[in-house]
Short mmCIF file of C-alpha atoms and ligand atoms in Angstrom, two decimals:
data_model
loop_
_atom_site.label_atom_id
_atom_site.label_comp_id
_atom_site.label_asym_id
_atom_site.label_seq_id
_atom_site.Cartn_x
_atom_site.Cartn_y
_atom_site.Cartn_z
CA UNK A 9 -3.42 24.72 32.76
CA UNK A 10 -1.42 25.04 29.55
CA UNK A 11 -3.57 23.51 26.84
CA UNK A 12 -1.77 20.41 25.75
CA UNK A 13 -0.95 21.00 22.10
CA UNK A 14 -1.99 17.89 20.24
CA UNK A 15 -0.37 17.75 16.86
CA UNK A 16 -2.61 17.01 13.93
CA UNK A 17 -0.96 13.62 13.78
CA UNK A 18 -1.78 12.84 17.40
CA UNK A 19 -5.34 14.00 16.85
CA UNK A 20 -5.69 11.71 13.84
CA UNK A 21 -4.26 8.78 15.78
CA UNK A 22 -6.59 9.48 18.69
CA UNK A 23 -9.54 9.43 16.31
CA UNK A 24 -8.26 6.33 14.55
CA UNK A 25 -7.95 4.39 17.79
CA UNK A 26 -11.60 5.08 18.44
CA UNK A 27 -12.67 3.22 15.32
CA UNK A 28 -9.82 0.95 14.15
CA UNK A 29 -8.10 -1.69 16.32
CA UNK A 30 -4.83 -0.08 17.44
CA UNK A 31 -5.62 2.81 15.10
CA UNK A 32 -4.15 1.06 12.08
CA UNK A 33 -5.16 -1.40 9.39
CA UNK A 34 -1.98 -3.42 9.70
CA UNK A 35 -0.17 -3.91 13.02
CA UNK A 36 3.38 -2.96 12.08
CA UNK A 37 2.20 0.56 11.18
CA UNK A 38 1.30 1.34 14.80
CA UNK A 39 4.91 2.01 15.94
CA UNK A 40 4.42 -0.54 18.77
CA UNK A 41 7.99 -1.79 18.33
CA UNK A 42 9.54 1.70 18.47
CA UNK A 43 7.04 3.65 20.57
CA UNK A 44 5.53 7.00 19.74
CA UNK A 45 2.70 7.98 17.43
CA UNK A 46 2.62 6.78 13.83
CA UNK A 47 2.89 9.44 11.15
CA UNK A 48 -0.24 9.80 9.06
CA UNK A 49 0.84 10.33 5.47
CA UNK A 50 -1.24 12.65 3.31
CA UNK A 51 0.54 12.16 -0.01
CA UNK A 52 3.75 10.94 -1.58
CA UNK A 53 5.74 11.62 -4.72
CA UNK A 54 8.94 10.01 -5.93
CA UNK A 55 11.13 9.32 -2.92
CA UNK A 56 9.14 11.46 -0.50
CA UNK A 57 6.23 11.06 1.90
CA UNK A 58 4.32 14.13 3.10
CA UNK A 59 2.41 14.18 6.38
CA UNK A 60 -0.53 16.33 7.48
CA UNK A 61 1.77 18.82 9.19
CA UNK A 62 3.69 19.71 6.05
CA UNK A 63 6.71 17.60 6.99
CA UNK A 64 8.42 15.50 4.33
CA UNK A 65 10.27 12.21 4.74
CA UNK A 66 12.60 10.24 2.51
CA UNK A 67 10.72 6.96 2.19
CA UNK A 68 12.61 3.72 2.80
CA UNK A 69 9.43 1.70 3.45
CA UNK A 70 7.92 2.16 -0.03
CA UNK A 71 4.69 0.50 1.07
CA UNK A 72 6.72 -2.56 2.22
CA UNK A 73 8.00 -3.17 -1.28
CA UNK A 74 5.51 -2.30 -4.07
CA UNK A 75 6.74 1.23 -4.85
CA UNK A 76 9.96 0.18 -6.62
CA UNK A 77 9.51 2.97 -9.19
CA UNK A 78 8.92 5.54 -6.47
CA UNK A 79 5.59 7.09 -5.51
CA UNK A 80 3.08 8.19 -8.14
CA UNK A 81 5.35 7.26 -11.03
CA UNK A 82 3.93 9.03 -14.13
CA UNK A 83 3.56 5.84 -16.18
CA UNK A 84 1.64 4.10 -13.40
CA UNK A 85 -0.55 7.15 -12.71
CA UNK A 86 -1.33 7.42 -16.42
CA UNK A 87 -2.30 3.75 -16.63
CA UNK A 88 -4.57 3.97 -13.56
CA UNK A 89 -6.22 7.19 -14.77
CA UNK A 90 -6.99 5.70 -18.14
CA UNK A 91 -8.34 2.50 -16.58
CA UNK A 92 -10.53 4.24 -14.02
CA UNK A 93 -12.55 6.00 -16.73
CA UNK A 94 -13.65 2.57 -17.93
CA UNK A 95 -15.11 1.78 -14.46
CA UNK A 96 -13.38 -0.04 -11.69
CA UNK A 97 -14.48 -3.65 -11.56
CA UNK A 98 -16.61 -5.91 -13.70
CA UNK A 99 -16.40 -9.36 -12.16
CA UNK A 100 -15.87 -10.72 -15.66
CA UNK A 101 -12.69 -11.76 -17.46
CA UNK A 102 -10.75 -8.86 -18.98
CA UNK A 103 -7.92 -8.59 -21.52
CA UNK A 104 -5.69 -6.89 -18.97
CA UNK A 105 -5.66 -10.00 -16.77
CA UNK A 106 -4.51 -12.07 -19.73
CA UNK A 107 -1.76 -9.56 -20.48
CA UNK A 108 -0.59 -9.55 -16.85
CA UNK A 109 -0.65 -13.35 -16.66
CA UNK A 110 1.34 -13.57 -19.92
CA UNK A 111 3.89 -11.05 -18.61
CA UNK A 112 4.35 -12.84 -15.27
CA UNK A 113 4.76 -16.19 -17.04
CA UNK A 114 7.25 -14.62 -19.43
CA UNK A 115 9.27 -12.89 -16.71
CA UNK A 116 9.29 -15.75 -14.15
CA UNK A 117 10.41 -18.89 -16.00
CA UNK A 118 9.13 -21.37 -13.40
CA UNK A 119 5.58 -20.03 -13.75
CA UNK A 120 3.62 -21.71 -16.56
CA UNK A 121 0.20 -20.66 -15.23
CA UNK A 122 -0.77 -18.04 -12.66
CA UNK A 123 -3.83 -17.03 -10.68
CA UNK A 124 -4.29 -13.46 -9.48
CA UNK A 125 -5.68 -12.84 -5.99
CA UNK A 126 -5.88 -9.77 -3.75
CA UNK A 127 -3.04 -10.17 -1.26
CA UNK A 128 0.11 -12.10 -0.52
CA UNK A 129 -1.79 -13.87 2.26
CA UNK A 130 -4.34 -15.17 -0.22
CA UNK A 131 -1.56 -16.23 -2.59
CA UNK A 132 0.29 -18.21 0.09
CA UNK A 133 -2.78 -19.87 1.57
CA UNK A 134 -3.95 -20.88 -1.91
CA UNK A 135 -0.54 -22.28 -2.81
CA UNK A 136 -0.56 -24.44 0.33
CA UNK A 137 -4.09 -25.68 -0.44
CA UNK A 138 -2.96 -26.58 -3.96
CA UNK A 139 0.14 -28.41 -2.70
CA UNK A 140 -2.00 -30.41 -0.24
CA UNK A 141 -4.48 -31.28 -3.00
CA UNK A 142 -1.76 -32.30 -5.44
CA UNK A 143 0.18 -34.47 -2.97
CA UNK A 144 -2.74 -35.69 -0.88
CA UNK A 145 -0.63 -34.85 2.17
CA UNK A 146 -1.50 -32.44 5.01
CA UNK A 147 1.64 -31.19 6.68
CA UNK A 148 3.76 -28.21 5.66
CA UNK A 149 7.13 -26.89 6.76
CA UNK A 150 7.73 -23.19 7.19
CA UNK A 151 10.70 -21.40 8.75
CA UNK A 152 10.93 -19.41 11.95
CA UNK A 153 11.04 -15.74 11.12
CA UNK A 154 9.49 -16.16 7.69
CA UNK A 155 6.10 -14.55 7.15
CA UNK A 156 3.61 -15.72 4.56
CA UNK A 157 0.63 -13.58 5.52
CA UNK A 158 -1.92 -14.10 8.26
CA UNK A 159 -3.71 -17.32 7.22
CA UNK A 160 -4.04 -19.67 10.21
CA UNK A 161 -1.54 -22.17 8.80
CA UNK A 162 1.23 -19.61 8.92
CA UNK A 163 0.72 -17.92 12.29
CA UNK A 164 3.18 -20.24 13.94
CA UNK A 165 6.39 -18.47 14.98
CA UNK A 166 5.63 -15.95 12.28
CA UNK A 167 8.03 -13.14 11.61
CA UNK A 168 7.14 -9.59 10.64
CA UNK A 169 4.26 -8.09 12.64
CA UNK A 170 3.57 -11.12 14.74
CA UNK A 171 7.22 -11.24 15.77
CA UNK A 172 7.20 -7.56 16.60
CA UNK A 173 3.98 -7.95 18.57
CA UNK A 174 5.87 -10.45 20.68
CA UNK A 175 3.10 -12.98 20.12
CA UNK A 176 4.63 -15.46 17.71
CA UNK A 177 1.60 -17.85 17.91
CA UNK A 178 -1.59 -15.82 17.48
CA UNK A 179 -4.60 -16.52 19.69
CA UNK A 180 -7.49 -17.82 17.61
CA UNK A 181 -5.35 -20.24 15.64
CA UNK A 182 -6.58 -23.74 16.50
CA UNK A 183 -4.23 -26.46 17.71
CA UNK A 184 -5.41 -28.71 14.88
CA UNK A 185 -4.26 -26.19 12.29
CA UNK A 186 -0.95 -25.73 14.08
CA UNK A 187 -0.39 -29.49 14.18
CA UNK A 188 -0.14 -29.50 10.39
CA UNK A 189 2.44 -26.72 10.33
CA UNK A 190 5.98 -27.68 11.26
CA UNK A 191 8.63 -25.05 11.87
CA UNK A 192 12.26 -25.39 10.86
CA UNK A 193 15.17 -23.01 11.35
CA UNK A 194 16.16 -20.80 8.43
CA UNK A 195 19.55 -21.69 6.91
CA UNK A 196 19.51 -24.96 8.81
CA UNK A 197 18.96 -27.96 6.54
CA UNK A 198 19.52 -30.27 9.49
CA UNK A 199 16.35 -28.96 11.12
CA UNK A 200 14.48 -29.61 7.86
CA UNK A 201 15.85 -33.14 7.53
CA UNK A 202 14.86 -33.90 11.13
CA UNK A 203 11.26 -32.90 10.36
CA UNK A 204 11.26 -34.83 7.08
CA UNK A 205 12.55 -37.93 8.91
CA UNK A 206 9.88 -37.55 11.57
CA UNK A 207 7.00 -36.84 9.22
CA UNK A 208 8.06 -38.85 6.16
CA UNK A 209 5.14 -39.42 3.79
CA UNK A 210 2.97 -36.72 5.38
CA UNK A 211 4.57 -33.58 3.96
CA UNK A 212 2.78 -31.64 1.22
CA UNK A 213 5.00 -28.58 0.96
CA UNK A 214 7.96 -26.59 2.17
CA UNK A 215 7.34 -22.87 1.93
CA UNK A 216 10.23 -20.45 2.24
CA UNK A 217 11.14 -16.84 1.62
CA UNK A 218 14.15 -17.49 -0.66
CA UNK A 219 15.57 -14.26 0.71
CA UNK A 220 13.94 -13.59 4.05
CA UNK A 221 12.65 -10.07 4.63
CA UNK A 222 10.30 -10.55 7.58
CA UNK A 223 12.81 -11.03 10.35
CA UNK A 224 14.79 -8.25 8.81
CA UNK A 225 16.77 -9.19 5.70
CA UNK A 226 18.38 -12.61 6.11
CA UNK A 227 20.16 -14.14 3.14
CA UNK A 228 20.09 -17.83 2.28
CA UNK A 229 23.47 -19.38 3.06
CA UNK A 230 25.25 -21.31 0.31
CA UNK A 231 23.52 -24.60 -0.31
CA UNK A 232 20.40 -23.83 1.73
CA UNK A 233 17.95 -23.32 -1.14
CA UNK A 234 19.67 -26.01 -3.22
CA UNK A 235 19.27 -28.35 -0.26
CA UNK A 236 15.55 -27.60 -0.02
CA UNK A 237 15.14 -28.31 -3.72
CA UNK A 238 16.94 -31.64 -3.32
CA UNK A 239 14.88 -32.67 -0.29
CA UNK A 240 11.65 -31.82 -2.13
CA UNK A 241 12.73 -33.76 -5.21
CA UNK A 242 13.65 -36.83 -3.16
CA UNK A 243 10.60 -36.75 -0.93
CA UNK A 244 8.09 -35.59 -3.57
CA UNK A 245 7.29 -32.46 -1.57
CA UNK A 246 6.13 -29.26 -3.29
CA UNK A 247 8.70 -26.47 -2.95
CA UNK A 248 7.06 -23.05 -2.67
CA UNK A 249 9.14 -19.89 -3.00
CA UNK A 250 7.30 -17.05 -1.34
CA UNK A 251 8.46 -14.17 -3.53
CA UNK A 252 5.70 -11.78 -2.50
CA UNK A 253 8.44 -9.39 -1.39
CA UNK A 254 11.38 -10.42 -3.59
CA UNK A 255 9.53 -11.01 -6.84
CA UNK A 256 10.44 -8.29 -9.37
CA UNK A 257 12.24 -6.57 -6.46
CA UNK A 258 15.61 -8.35 -6.59
CA UNK A 259 15.42 -9.26 -10.25
CA UNK A 260 12.85 -9.55 -13.03
CA UNK A 261 12.49 -13.27 -12.33
CA UNK A 262 12.91 -12.95 -8.57
CA UNK A 263 15.42 -14.75 -6.36
CA UNK A 264 14.82 -17.98 -8.27
CA UNK A 265 16.35 -16.42 -11.38
CA UNK A 266 19.37 -15.24 -9.36
CA UNK A 267 20.06 -18.64 -7.76
CA UNK A 268 18.96 -20.78 -10.72
CA UNK A 269 16.52 -22.88 -8.67
CA UNK A 270 13.03 -23.63 -9.93
CA UNK A 271 10.38 -23.91 -7.20
CA UNK A 272 7.22 -25.88 -8.00
CA UNK A 273 5.06 -22.93 -6.98
CA UNK A 274 5.81 -19.24 -6.50
CA UNK A 275 3.76 -16.69 -4.63
CA UNK A 276 3.87 -13.05 -5.66
CA UNK A 277 2.36 -9.73 -4.58
CA UNK A 278 3.34 -6.11 -3.94
CA UNK A 279 5.21 -4.97 -7.09
CA UNK A 280 2.91 -6.88 -9.50
CA UNK A 281 0.10 -4.58 -8.40
CA UNK A 282 2.18 -1.40 -8.51
CA UNK A 283 0.82 -0.44 -5.10
CA UNK A 284 -2.75 -1.66 -5.60
CA UNK A 285 -4.09 -4.67 -3.62
CA UNK A 286 -2.71 -7.80 -5.24
CA UNK A 287 -1.31 -11.31 -4.87
CA UNK A 288 -0.66 -14.15 -7.25
CA UNK A 289 0.41 -17.77 -7.17
CA UNK A 290 1.71 -19.75 -10.09
CA UNK A 291 3.88 -22.59 -11.21
CA UNK A 292 3.77 -25.78 -13.26
CA UNK A 293 0.65 -26.13 -15.37
CA UNK A 294 0.29 -29.69 -14.04
CA UNK A 295 -0.27 -28.20 -10.60
CA UNK A 296 -2.16 -25.04 -11.55
CA UNK A 297 -4.67 -26.98 -13.67
CA UNK A 298 -6.02 -28.40 -10.43
CA UNK A 299 -7.34 -24.93 -9.51
CA UNK A 300 -11.06 -24.32 -10.03
CA UNK A 301 -12.69 -24.13 -12.48
CA UNK A 302 -10.02 -26.07 -14.41
CA UNK A 303 -9.83 -28.53 -11.55
CA UNK A 304 -11.38 -29.34 -8.16
CA UNK A 305 -9.28 -27.12 -5.86
CA UNK A 306 -11.51 -24.22 -4.95
CA UNK A 307 -10.24 -20.64 -4.78
CA UNK A 308 -12.09 -17.47 -5.71
CA UNK A 309 -12.13 -13.69 -5.22
CA UNK A 310 -14.57 -10.91 -6.05
CA UNK A 311 -11.88 -8.43 -6.97
CA UNK A 312 -9.20 -10.82 -8.22
CA UNK A 313 -7.70 -9.44 -11.44
CA UNK A 314 -9.32 -6.08 -10.76
CA UNK A 315 -8.80 -3.78 -13.78
CA UNK A 316 -7.25 -0.96 -11.72
CA UNK A 317 -4.80 -3.29 -10.02
CA UNK A 318 -4.02 -4.93 -13.34
CA UNK A 319 -3.42 -1.56 -15.01
CA UNK A 320 -1.03 -0.48 -12.24
CA UNK A 321 0.70 -3.87 -12.26
CA UNK A 322 1.09 -3.96 -16.05
CA UNK A 323 2.50 -0.42 -16.10
CA UNK A 324 5.00 -1.30 -13.37
CA UNK A 325 6.14 -4.62 -14.82
CA UNK A 326 6.31 -3.24 -18.35
CA UNK A 327 8.43 -0.35 -17.11
CA UNK A 328 10.79 -2.78 -15.35
CA UNK A 329 10.92 -4.98 -18.45
CA UNK A 330 11.71 -2.00 -20.66
CA UNK A 331 14.39 -0.71 -18.27
CA UNK A 332 16.23 -3.78 -16.94
CA UNK A 333 19.12 -1.46 -16.03
CA UNK A 334 16.98 -0.32 -13.09
CA UNK A 335 18.04 -3.35 -11.08
CA UNK A 336 21.73 -2.53 -11.48
CA UNK A 337 21.08 1.07 -10.48
CA UNK A 338 19.00 0.07 -7.44
CA UNK A 339 21.69 -2.36 -6.33
CA UNK A 340 24.41 0.29 -6.74
CA UNK A 341 22.47 2.92 -4.81
CA UNK A 342 21.70 0.47 -2.01
CA UNK A 343 25.33 -0.71 -1.82
CA UNK A 344 26.55 2.88 -1.63
CA UNK A 345 24.15 3.66 1.22
CA UNK A 346 24.84 0.48 3.21
CA UNK A 347 28.64 0.74 2.85
CA UNK A 348 28.49 4.35 4.04
CA UNK A 349 26.28 3.40 6.99
CA UNK A 350 28.68 0.60 7.97
CA UNK A 351 31.53 3.12 7.93
CA UNK A 352 29.59 5.68 10.00
CA UNK A 353 28.47 3.20 12.65
CA UNK A 354 31.95 1.69 12.87
CA UNK A 355 33.57 5.14 13.21
CA UNK A 356 31.23 5.78 16.13
CA UNK A 357 31.99 2.47 17.77
CA UNK A 358 28.46 1.11 17.33
CA UNK A 359 28.26 -2.56 16.33
CA UNK A 360 25.83 -3.18 13.53
CA UNK A 361 25.25 -5.95 11.05
CA UNK A 362 23.72 -4.66 7.84
CA UNK A 363 22.24 -7.45 5.75
CA UNK A 364 21.54 -6.31 2.22
CA UNK A 365 20.80 -7.71 -1.20
CA UNK A 366 19.67 -5.78 -4.26
CA UNK A 367 17.49 -2.91 -3.05
CA UNK A 368 16.60 -4.52 0.28
CA UNK A 369 18.51 -4.01 3.53
CA UNK A 370 18.19 -4.09 7.31
CA UNK A 371 20.35 -2.45 9.98
CA UNK A 372 20.61 -4.86 12.93
CA UNK A 373 22.19 -3.44 16.11
CA UNK A 374 24.05 -6.64 16.58
CA UNK A 375 27.77 -7.38 16.62
CA UNK A 376 27.30 -10.88 15.21
CA UNK A 377 26.12 -12.23 11.89
CA UNK A 378 22.35 -12.43 11.51
CA UNK A 379 21.52 -15.66 9.73
CA UNK A 380 18.18 -16.67 11.26
CA UNK A 381 15.45 -15.57 13.67
CA UNK A 382 17.46 -16.56 16.73
CA UNK A 383 20.40 -14.33 15.81
CA UNK A 384 18.10 -11.55 14.59
CA UNK A 385 16.44 -11.46 18.00
CA UNK A 386 19.82 -10.87 19.70
CA UNK A 387 19.74 -7.37 18.20
CA UNK A 388 19.38 -4.29 20.39
CA UNK A 389 15.80 -3.20 19.71
CA UNK A 390 16.02 -0.27 22.17
CA UNK A 391 18.93 1.21 20.24
CA UNK A 392 16.98 0.58 17.06
CA UNK A 393 14.03 2.59 18.44
CA UNK A 394 16.31 5.53 19.22
CA UNK A 395 17.79 5.25 15.72
CA UNK A 396 14.31 5.11 14.19
CA UNK A 397 13.09 8.25 15.98
CA UNK A 398 16.28 10.24 15.32
CA UNK A 399 15.97 9.45 11.61
CA UNK A 400 12.28 10.33 11.64
CA UNK A 401 13.02 13.66 13.28
CA UNK A 402 15.53 14.40 10.51
CA UNK A 403 13.10 13.44 7.73
CA UNK A 404 13.86 9.80 6.95
CA UNK A 405 11.06 7.26 7.46
CA UNK A 406 12.34 3.71 7.86
CA UNK A 407 10.30 0.66 8.91
CA UNK A 408 9.11 1.03 12.54
CA UNK A 409 10.65 -2.32 13.43
CA UNK A 410 14.11 -3.78 12.96
CA UNK A 411 12.53 -7.08 11.95
CA UNK A 412 11.61 -5.67 8.58
CA UNK A 413 13.37 -4.99 5.30
CA UNK A 414 13.95 -1.48 4.04
CA UNK A 415 13.33 -0.88 0.35
CA UNK A 416 15.18 1.49 -1.98
CA UNK A 417 13.14 2.87 -4.86
CA UNK A 418 14.25 4.11 -8.26
CA UNK A 419 13.39 7.63 -7.04
CA UNK A 420 16.31 7.60 -4.59
CA UNK A 421 18.75 9.67 -6.61
CA UNK A 422 22.45 10.29 -5.97
CA UNK A 423 21.56 13.48 -4.10
CA UNK A 424 18.96 11.77 -1.94
CA UNK A 425 21.43 8.98 -1.16
CA UNK A 426 23.93 11.65 -0.09
CA UNK A 427 21.24 13.20 2.11
CA UNK A 428 20.52 9.83 3.74
CA UNK A 429 24.24 9.37 4.42
CA UNK A 430 24.64 12.95 5.62
CA UNK A 431 21.78 12.59 8.10
CA UNK A 432 23.37 9.41 9.41
CA UNK A 433 26.66 11.25 9.93
CA UNK A 434 24.66 13.74 11.98
CA UNK A 435 22.58 11.39 14.12
CA UNK A 436 24.70 8.28 14.70
CA UNK A 437 27.05 10.04 17.17
CA UNK A 438 23.92 10.86 19.23
CA UNK A 439 23.21 7.13 19.52
CA UNK A 440 26.28 6.37 21.63
P1 KE4 B 522 -0.07 -9.38 2.28
O1 KE4 B 522 -1.20 -10.30 2.70
O2 KE4 B 522 0.31 -8.40 3.39
O3 KE4 B 522 -0.31 -8.68 0.96
O4 KE4 B 522 1.21 -10.30 2.02
C1 KE4 B 522 1.65 -11.17 3.02
C2 KE4 B 522 3.11 -11.52 2.79
C3 KE4 B 522 3.42 -12.76 2.28
N1 KE4 B 522 4.71 -13.11 2.03
C4 KE4 B 522 5.72 -12.25 2.28
C5 KE4 B 522 7.13 -12.68 2.00
C6 KE4 B 522 5.46 -10.95 2.79
O5 KE4 B 522 6.49 -10.12 3.05
C7 KE4 B 522 4.12 -10.58 3.05
C8 KE4 B 522 3.77 -9.22 3.64
N2 KE4 B 522 4.87 -8.40 4.03
C9 KE4 B 522 4.63 -7.50 5.11
C10 KE4 B 522 5.96 -6.77 5.36
N3 KE4 B 522 6.73 -7.40 6.33
C11 KE4 B 522 3.51 -6.57 4.84
C12 KE4 B 522 3.43 -5.39 5.79
C13 KE4 B 522 2.24 -5.51 6.72
O6 KE4 B 522 1.92 -6.64 7.19
O7 KE4 B 522 1.64 -4.44 6.99
#
């Protein structure tokens, strides 16, 4: 019988499945939403990923956001190399952490004090704990389709991986935890007001992705964020902007600096670690001074403020600070790509809605506007899977789920943009 040729990739995945649940360390990577075998990446540089079979891919995932400067940016590599020679973790305070905290507070006006942690999940769960401690209230409001990491409080109609896994409420999350998490509809202040009416006096926080990226990109409609700010002011509820994805991505000061709204707390991650494990939460000193050891709200972490993460984060943020023109360039490149894609799909009679802002975008195979989870889920996921695999075969790696944001990095040059557009001109007719 002809020996079944198993590609190196398939062999790696087969091995991985034997030792790691689903063969991956984060669900969305497993290609469950699009089928097929995930590509194991061996290295990356600039705008390109390289797999174990010598194939290269233009990267539009960029590690789900962190790699805004492109892969292995020289200034970040240099900073990590110089830090690593001084050992990797001390478990003591370091100057670098002070410098990173100062920089975050300088670049994000609403943040007066900040605590570094090791993931966006940790940042969001800590921010909720702080809001509950400060207000003495238990309940929180989140939005369908928004994802704030995998802490129990949030795995209620979560977006991102949980949405893709088709299991919005994860087993293992207790009903008591869920009872303190209320779910509103994104871009729907009426749904928020209904919950506030019902639970008046019990609400500690409203947590929101000010630009949603975990149901695919969904933009806040006019008045939505302003409305949340007003509700929180009136009801003395803590407003938390989860900017883990959008912080330093859409602007130096995040979405809050673009819309001129100050949340009480902000969560950060991804870019502030330059690709190393990181999270952070910060806001008014009055709130943050409740965090141990300054105050009674406990939160800790062995590797929080790790010198390698801090070095990579400082190098990335300092580069962005020194080159603010990057944001304009990223926005221009992304606009050029998305406008061209709209033209190509339309010319081929395929209805798409492309939601984009700054260097984030999502192609929904959907003839209607996508303004919340409900409308996002009307998209044709089968057509998306075909699109995904055609692009992959032509050397473009996008997110293996349409309920994710794509990310453009600074390494996507004019020529690479043209290549992305050219490949779309080639493959979109095959989608019909
Ligand atoms: P982490 O715990 O994955 O570092 O961050 C959780 C998180 C919190 N808030 C927002 C707005 C986020 O986007 C995330 C994580 N984003 C996903 C991308 N959809 C990470 C990718 C993954 O889960 O593998």
